[in-house]
Amino acid sequence: EIVLTQSPGTLSLSPGERATLSCRASQSVISSHLTWYQQKPGQSPRLLIYGASTRATGTPDRFSGSGSGTDFTLTISRLEPEDFAVYYCQQYGASSFTFGQGTKLEIK
Amino acid sequence: QVQLVQSGADVRKPGASVKVSCKASGYTFTSYLIHWVRQAPGQGLEWVGRINPSDGITHYRQRFQGRVTMTRDTSTSTVFMELSSLRPEDTAVYHCAREIEGTCFFDYWGQGTLVTVSS
């Protein structure tokens, strides 16, 4: 099973700043199978980015995804107040889906 | 609009079983896979397994094999997940989520169902 490790665990930033979230896999992941979700308290996860870099319908263009192999990144160019949430990466491989443990993006 | 509406919260004793439902609407039920993902309190997301509503074929995460059963009722566009031999560590919010087969991501999620296992 492929293990995804997200860093940092918590990221404290101010609105307007740039956020860079990392997702590292224990073995190579097919880029088309790497996904990012956003989850706010009391809500279900929301699809943000799929195929490592394709924004889902409704995802603002300040969100971008990149990476390949074992290293993937979610970047938020200028943080808006509604962006403070927990972000999860997810992959499909070896007949199983796995998620990272999440990065909490909090207001500094 | 696409909706996945789940059954309400449930409390079970250790050793018992629980059955959670997920009713789909707003799209062709048999054209999308349905997955179950759980989240223990304050924790991350864990994939449990999936069912193809078209043919009923299931695929479960290995650690849940023998304890989980996913079924569907095409007449009501509803998917069910039953988890047996419950333990306190099964306490979690259980989400259903939709996948366009082969895309390997979940584009719509149910609202979640809290299952509490406690004596």
Short mmCIF file of C-alpha atoms in Angstrom, two decimals:
data_model
loop_
_atom_site.label_atom_id
_atom_site.label_comp_id
_atom_site.label_asym_id
_atom_site.label_seq_id
_atom_site.Cartn_x
_atom_site.Cartn_y
_atom_site.Cartn_z
CA GLU A 1 0.00 0.00 0.00
CA ILE A 2 1.32 3.44 -0.91
CA VAL A 3 1.76 5.76 2.06
CA LEU A 4 1.29 9.49 1.57
CA THR A 5 3.03 11.87 3.95
CA GLN A 6 1.90 15.48 4.01
CA SER A 7 3.92 18.38 5.33
CA PRO A 8 3.78 20.50 7.25
CA GLY A 9 1.18 19.18 9.64
CA THR A 10 0.04 22.71 10.38
CA LEU A 11 0.75 25.84 8.37
CA SER A 12 0.10 29.25 9.93
CA LEU A 13 -0.21 32.06 7.43
CA SER A 14 -2.03 35.36 6.94
CA PRO A 15 -4.58 36.23 4.27
CA GLY A 16 -2.83 37.40 1.12
CA GLU A 17 0.20 35.16 1.67
CA ARG A 18 1.24 32.21 -0.47
CA ALA A 19 0.75 28.67 0.83
CA THR A 20 2.76 25.66 -0.28
CA LEU A 21 1.61 22.22 0.85
CA SER A 22 3.58 19.06 0.20
CA CYS A 23 2.51 15.45 -0.37
CA ARG A 24 5.22 12.80 -0.60
CA ALA A 25 4.51 9.19 -1.60
CA SER A 26 6.32 6.07 -0.40
CA GLN A 27 6.55 4.92 -4.01
CA SER A 28 5.87 6.43 -7.39
CA VAL A 29 2.28 7.55 -8.03
CA ILE A 30 0.70 7.90 -11.44
CA SER A 31 0.10 11.63 -11.76
CA SER A 32 -3.39 11.14 -13.13
CA HIS A 33 -4.22 9.36 -9.87
CA LEU A 34 -3.16 12.14 -7.47
CA THR A 35 -5.95 14.27 -6.02
CA TRP A 36 -6.30 17.12 -3.52
CA TYR A 37 -9.33 17.81 -1.30
CA GLN A 38 -10.26 20.63 1.05
CA GLN A 39 -12.22 19.95 4.22
CA LYS A 40 -13.74 22.54 6.53
CA PRO A 41 -14.95 21.74 10.07
CA GLY A 42 -18.21 19.81 10.11
CA GLN A 43 -18.21 19.38 6.32
CA SER A 44 -17.40 16.59 3.92
CA PRO A 45 -14.25 16.85 1.80
CA ARG A 46 -14.52 18.91 -1.37
CA LEU A 47 -12.68 18.00 -4.58
CA LEU A 48 -10.10 20.68 -5.46
CA ILE A 49 -7.51 19.27 -7.86
CA TYR A 50 -7.36 15.98 -9.76
CA GLY A 51 -4.78 14.49 -12.06
CA ALA A 52 -2.19 16.30 -9.93
CA SER A 53 -2.81 19.64 -11.64
CA THR A 54 -6.33 19.95 -13.05
CA ARG A 55 -8.66 22.22 -11.14
CA ALA A 56 -12.11 20.80 -10.47
CA THR A 57 -15.17 22.76 -11.49
CA GLY A 58 -15.53 25.70 -9.15
CA THR A 59 -11.96 25.66 -7.84
CA PRO A 60 -10.56 29.20 -7.95
CA ASP A 61 -7.47 29.71 -10.09
CA ARG A 62 -5.41 30.78 -7.06
CA PHE A 63 -5.20 27.00 -6.38
CA SER A 64 -2.66 25.07 -8.41
CA GLY A 65 -1.24 21.57 -8.25
CA SER A 66 2.05 20.25 -9.50
CA GLY A 67 4.47 17.39 -9.17
CA SER A 68 5.16 13.89 -10.36
CA GLY A 69 6.56 10.58 -9.19
CA THR A 70 6.72 10.76 -5.41
CA ASP A 71 6.54 14.53 -4.80
CA PHE A 72 3.43 16.62 -5.27
CA THR A 73 2.56 20.18 -4.24
CA LEU A 74 -0.59 22.19 -3.73
CA THR A 75 -0.04 25.95 -3.96
CA ILE A 76 -2.48 28.67 -3.02
CA SER A 77 -1.15 31.86 -4.53
CA ARG A 78 -2.91 34.43 -2.33
CA LEU A 79 -4.83 33.17 0.65
CA GLU A 80 -8.42 34.23 1.09
CA PRO A 81 -10.20 33.90 4.47
CA GLU A 82 -12.26 30.96 3.15
CA ASP A 83 -9.11 28.97 2.29
CA PHE A 84 -8.27 28.20 5.91
CA ALA A 85 -9.12 24.52 6.22
CA VAL A 86 -7.56 21.06 6.19
CA TYR A 87 -6.14 19.78 2.91
CA TYR A 88 -5.71 16.11 2.01
CA CYS A 89 -3.90 14.47 -0.85
CA GLN A 90 -5.14 11.11 -2.10
CA GLN A 91 -3.82 8.55 -4.54
CA TYR A 92 -4.96 5.36 -6.22
CA GLY A 93 -2.47 2.57 -6.73
CA ALA A 94 -2.03 -1.15 -6.10
CA SER A 95 -5.82 -1.57 -6.08
CA SER A 96 -6.24 0.72 -3.11
CA PHE A 97 -6.92 4.34 -2.32
CA THR A 98 -4.90 6.07 0.36
CA PHE A 99 -4.96 9.56 1.84
CA GLY A 100 -2.31 11.70 3.45
CA GLN A 101 -2.82 12.63 7.09
CA GLY A 102 -3.73 16.19 6.13
CA THR A 103 -2.27 19.68 6.44
CA LYS A 104 -4.16 22.15 8.56
CA LEU A 105 -3.94 25.66 7.16
CA GLU A 106 -4.66 28.11 9.96
CA ILE A 107 -4.82 31.86 10.24
CA LYS A 108 -1.72 33.38 11.77
CA GLN B 1 -28.21 18.52 -8.97
CA VAL B 2 -26.13 15.58 -7.80
CA GLN B 3 -26.88 14.56 -4.23
CA LEU B 4 -25.76 11.73 -1.99
CA VAL B 5 -27.94 11.65 1.12
CA GLN B 6 -26.92 9.36 3.94
CA SER B 7 -28.82 7.84 6.83
CA GLY B 8 -28.66 9.35 10.29
CA ALA B 9 -26.26 8.82 13.16
CA ASP B 10 -26.22 5.48 14.91
CA VAL B 11 -24.93 4.08 18.20
CA ARG B 12 -23.96 0.42 18.50
CA LYS B 13 -22.41 -1.81 21.11
CA PRO B 14 -19.13 -3.59 20.54
CA GLY B 15 -19.63 -6.79 18.57
CA ALA B 16 -22.77 -5.54 16.86
CA SER B 17 -23.27 -4.57 13.22
CA VAL B 18 -24.30 -1.30 11.61
CA LYS B 19 -25.79 -0.62 8.18
CA VAL B 20 -25.46 2.85 6.65
CA SER B 21 -27.32 3.93 3.53
CA CYS B 22 -26.46 6.42 0.79
CA LYS B 23 -29.26 7.51 -1.57
CA ALA B 24 -28.18 9.00 -4.88
CA SER B 25 -30.10 11.47 -7.00
CA GLY B 26 -29.51 13.89 -9.84
CA TYR B 27 -27.56 11.50 -12.07
CA THR B 28 -27.73 8.01 -13.56
CA PHE B 29 -27.15 5.77 -10.54
CA THR B 30 -25.56 2.89 -12.45
CA SER B 31 -23.02 5.06 -14.28
CA TYR B 32 -20.80 5.89 -11.31
CA LEU B 33 -18.98 3.91 -8.64
CA ILE B 34 -19.77 4.56 -4.99
CA HIS B 35 -17.00 4.45 -2.39
CA TRP B 36 -17.06 4.56 1.39
CA VAL B 37 -14.49 6.63 3.27
CA ARG B 38 -14.38 6.94 7.04
CA GLN B 39 -12.95 9.55 9.38
CA ALA B 40 -12.39 8.89 13.06
CA PRO B 41 -12.95 11.89 15.36
CA GLY B 42 -10.22 14.47 14.78
CA GLN B 43 -8.41 12.14 12.39
CA GLY B 44 -7.77 11.81 8.66
CA LEU B 45 -9.57 9.97 5.89
CA GLU B 46 -9.49 6.21 5.34
CA TRP B 47 -10.85 4.39 2.29
CA VAL B 48 -13.05 1.41 3.18
CA GLY B 49 -14.09 0.06 -0.21
CA ARG B 50 -16.35 0.55 -3.21
CA ILE B 51 -19.25 -0.91 -5.15
CA ASN B 52 -20.21 -0.69 -8.77
CA PRO B 53 -23.98 -0.06 -8.71
CA SER B 54 -24.25 -1.36 -12.27
CA ASP B 55 -23.29 -4.95 -11.46
CA GLY B 56 -22.90 -5.02 -7.68
CA ILE B 57 -19.21 -5.92 -7.85
CA THR B 58 -17.34 -4.80 -4.76
CA HIS B 59 -13.74 -4.20 -3.78
CA TYR B 60 -12.80 -3.80 -0.15
CA ARG B 61 -9.68 -2.55 1.57
CA GLN B 62 -7.87 -5.62 2.80
CA ARG B 63 -8.08 -4.71 6.47
CA PHE B 64 -11.89 -4.64 6.27
CA GLN B 65 -12.23 -7.90 4.35
CA GLY B 66 -14.64 -10.21 6.14
CA ARG B 67 -16.21 -7.40 8.18
CA VAL B 68 -17.67 -5.10 5.53
CA THR B 69 -20.40 -5.75 2.99
CA MET B 70 -21.53 -3.24 0.38
CA THR B 71 -24.77 -3.73 -1.52
CA ARG B 72 -27.04 -1.69 -3.72
CA ASP B 73 -30.72 -1.36 -4.58
CA THR B 74 -31.10 -0.04 -8.08
CA SER B 75 -34.85 0.47 -7.64
CA THR B 76 -34.20 3.19 -5.05
CA SER B 77 -30.72 4.30 -6.21
CA THR B 78 -29.35 3.46 -2.79
CA VAL B 79 -26.07 1.94 -1.70
CA PHE B 80 -25.60 0.28 1.67
CA MET B 81 -22.50 -0.38 3.75
CA GLU B 82 -22.70 -2.89 6.59
CA LEU B 83 -19.84 -3.21 9.05
CA SER B 84 -19.90 -6.10 11.51
CA SER B 85 -18.03 -7.11 14.67
CA LEU B 86 -17.84 -3.46 15.62
CA ARG B 87 -15.05 -2.22 17.90
CA PRO B 88 -14.73 1.14 19.65
CA GLU B 89 -12.08 2.11 17.11
CA ASP B 90 -14.70 1.86 14.36
CA THR B 91 -16.26 5.02 15.79
CA ALA B 92 -16.10 7.44 12.87
CA VAL B 93 -18.01 9.49 10.35
CA TYR B 94 -18.66 7.29 7.34
CA HIS B 95 -18.93 9.11 4.00
CA CYS B 96 -20.13 7.79 0.69
CA ALA B 97 -18.54 9.38 -2.36
CA ARG B 98 -18.95 9.09 -6.12
CA GLU B 99 -16.32 8.21 -8.70
CA ILE B 100 -16.51 8.26 -12.47
CA GLU B 101 -15.04 4.82 -13.06
CA GLY B 102 -11.39 5.00 -13.89
CA THR B 103 -10.83 8.60 -12.78
CA CYS B 104 -9.68 7.56 -9.30
CA PHE B 105 -11.06 10.60 -7.50
CA PHE B 106 -14.31 11.43 -5.72
CA ASP B 107 -16.28 14.33 -7.15
CA TYR B 108 -19.34 14.31 -4.87
CA TRP B 109 -19.59 13.28 -1.24
CA GLY B 110 -22.46 12.46 1.08
CA GLN B 111 -22.92 14.49 4.23
CA GLY B 112 -21.46 11.74 6.41
CA THR B 113 -22.96 9.42 9.03
CA LEU B 114 -21.55 9.28 12.56
CA VAL B 115 -21.34 5.73 13.86
CA THR B 116 -20.49 5.50 17.54
CA VAL B 117 -19.42 2.17 19.03
CA SER B 118 -19.72 2.19 22.78
CA SER B 119 -20.84 -0.11 25.52
#
